[in-house]
């Protein structure tokens, strides 16, 4: 009986420690990388934690000719407090022949969850020697 009670409390604690987070993405001040058109941005999301290697866990559709794209997709991920989860966002300007790497942003999911309330947005500079920002909004 005591074993069952302990097991029940362990399951409840685990369920309480795990939740989900939904985000949406936008960007601003992206440079045009080619003379023919504006920035044709796609964002690929990679997820990792201390117990799992980085794997692709999401990708936006391409938004063409826009230095301020607002992506319509919503991404929902599991979240476990203190698990060392990270999101890596790779921003690319899609082209017919060769894609141009715009930049990379890495965000700790723990930091995001502790500092960003539902409906608020975290803004990070894109990690290149060019201007640009990634905006990650915590959805309901």
Coordinates of C-alpha atoms in Angstrom, one line a residue:
X1 CA 0.0 0.0 0.0
X2 CA 2.8 2.4 1.0
X3 CA 4.6 1.5 -2.3
X4 CA 1.5 2.5 -4.3
X5 CA 1.1 5.8 -2.5
X6 CA 4.8 6.7 -3.1
X7 CA 4.4 5.7 -6.8
X8 CA 1.3 7.9 -7.1
X9 CA 3.1 10.9 -5.6
X10 CA 6.1 10.3 -7.8
X11 CA 3.8 10.3 -10.9
X12 CA 2.0 13.5 -9.7
X13 CA 5.3 15.3 -9.1
X14 CA 6.6 14.2 -12.5
X15 CA 3.4 15.5 -14.2
X16 CA 3.6 18.8 -12.3
X17 CA 7.3 19.2 -13.4
X18 CA 6.5 18.7 -17.1
X19 CA 4.3 21.0 -19.1
X20 CA 4.1 22.4 -22.6
X21 CA 5.0 25.7 -24.1
X22 CA 3.7 27.2 -27.3
X23 CA 5.6 29.8 -29.2
X24 CA 5.3 31.9 -32.4
X25 CA 8.1 33.6 -34.3
X26 CA 8.8 36.9 -36.1
X27 CA 11.9 38.7 -37.2
X28 CA 12.8 42.3 -37.8
X29 CA 15.5 44.4 -39.6
X30 CA 16.7 41.5 -41.8
X31 CA 19.0 42.5 -44.6
X32 CA 18.4 41.7 -48.2
X33 CA 21.1 39.2 -49.2
X34 CA 20.6 39.4 -53.0
X35 CA 19.9 42.2 -55.4
X36 CA 16.9 40.5 -57.1
X37 CA 14.5 40.3 -54.1
X38 CA 14.1 41.0 -50.4
X39 CA 14.8 38.5 -47.7
X40 CA 12.9 35.1 -48.2
X41 CA 13.2 33.8 -44.7
X42 CA 12.8 30.3 -43.3
X43 CA 13.5 29.5 -39.7
X44 CA 14.4 25.9 -38.6
X45 CA 14.2 25.1 -34.9
X46 CA 16.4 22.6 -33.2
X47 CA 15.7 21.3 -29.7
X48 CA 18.2 19.8 -27.3
X49 CA 18.6 19.1 -23.6
X50 CA 21.2 17.7 -21.2
X51 CA 19.9 14.2 -21.9
X52 CA 19.2 14.5 -25.7
X53 CA 21.2 15.7 -28.7
X54 CA 20.1 18.5 -30.9
X55 CA 17.3 17.4 -33.4
X56 CA 15.2 19.4 -35.8
X57 CA 11.8 20.0 -34.1
X58 CA 10.1 22.6 -36.3
X59 CA 10.3 24.8 -39.4
X60 CA 8.4 27.8 -40.7
X61 CA 7.1 28.2 -44.1
X62 CA 9.0 30.7 -46.3
X63 CA 8.0 34.3 -46.2
X64 CA 9.1 36.1 -49.3
X65 CA 10.5 39.6 -49.8
X66 CA 10.0 40.7 -46.2
X67 CA 12.6 42.2 -43.8
X68 CA 9.9 42.0 -41.0
X69 CA 8.4 38.6 -41.4
X70 CA 5.6 37.4 -39.1
X71 CA 5.3 33.6 -39.3
X72 CA 1.8 32.2 -38.9
X73 CA 2.9 28.8 -37.4
X74 CA 2.6 28.0 -33.7
X75 CA 5.0 25.5 -32.3
X76 CA 4.3 23.5 -29.1
X77 CA 7.1 21.7 -27.2
X78 CA 7.2 19.7 -24.0
X79 CA 8.9 21.5 -21.1
X80 CA 10.5 20.0 -18.0
X81 CA 12.0 22.4 -15.5
X82 CA 15.7 22.2 -15.0
X83 CA 16.3 19.7 -17.9
X84 CA 18.7 22.0 -19.7
X85 CA 16.5 22.4 -22.7
X86 CA 17.5 24.7 -25.5
X87 CA 16.0 26.0 -28.7
X88 CA 18.4 26.9 -31.6
X89 CA 16.9 28.9 -34.3
X90 CA 18.6 28.9 -37.7
X91 CA 17.5 31.7 -40.0
X92 CA 18.0 31.3 -43.8
X93 CA 17.3 33.5 -46.8
X94 CA 16.1 31.0 -49.4
X95 CA 17.3 31.4 -52.9
X96 CA 17.0 29.4 -56.2
X97 CA 20.6 28.3 -56.2
X98 CA 22.2 28.9 -52.8
X99 CA 20.6 29.7 -49.5
X100 CA 22.2 32.5 -47.5
X101 CA 22.7 31.9 -43.7
X102 CA 21.2 34.9 -41.9
X103 CA 22.2 33.8 -38.4
X104 CA 21.6 31.7 -35.3
X105 CA 19.9 32.4 -32.0
X106 CA 20.1 30.0 -29.0
X107 CA 17.6 30.4 -26.2
X108 CA 17.5 28.5 -22.9
X109 CA 14.0 27.2 -22.4
X110 CA 14.3 27.6 -18.6
X111 CA 15.3 31.3 -19.0
X112 CA 12.4 31.8 -21.5
X113 CA 9.8 30.3 -19.2
X114 CA 11.1 32.1 -16.1
X115 CA 11.2 35.6 -17.7
X116 CA 8.5 35.6 -20.4
X117 CA 4.8 35.6 -19.4
X118 CA 2.1 34.3 -21.7
X119 CA 1.5 36.8 -24.4
X120 CA 4.9 38.5 -24.0
X121 CA 7.9 38.3 -26.4
X122 CA 11.6 37.7 -26.0
X123 CA 13.8 39.5 -28.5
X124 CA 17.3 38.3 -29.4
X125 CA 19.9 39.8 -31.7
X126 CA 20.7 37.4 -34.6
X127 CA 24.2 36.1 -34.0
X128 CA 26.0 37.5 -37.1
X129 CA 27.9 40.7 -38.0
X130 CA 24.7 42.0 -39.6
X131 CA 21.6 43.6 -38.1
X132 CA 18.5 41.6 -37.4
X133 CA 16.4 40.4 -34.5
X134 CA 14.4 37.3 -33.7
X135 CA 11.2 37.6 -31.7
X136 CA 9.9 34.6 -29.8
X137 CA 6.4 35.0 -28.4
X138 CA 5.0 32.8 -25.7
X139 CA 1.4 31.9 -26.8
X140 CA -1.5 30.7 -24.6

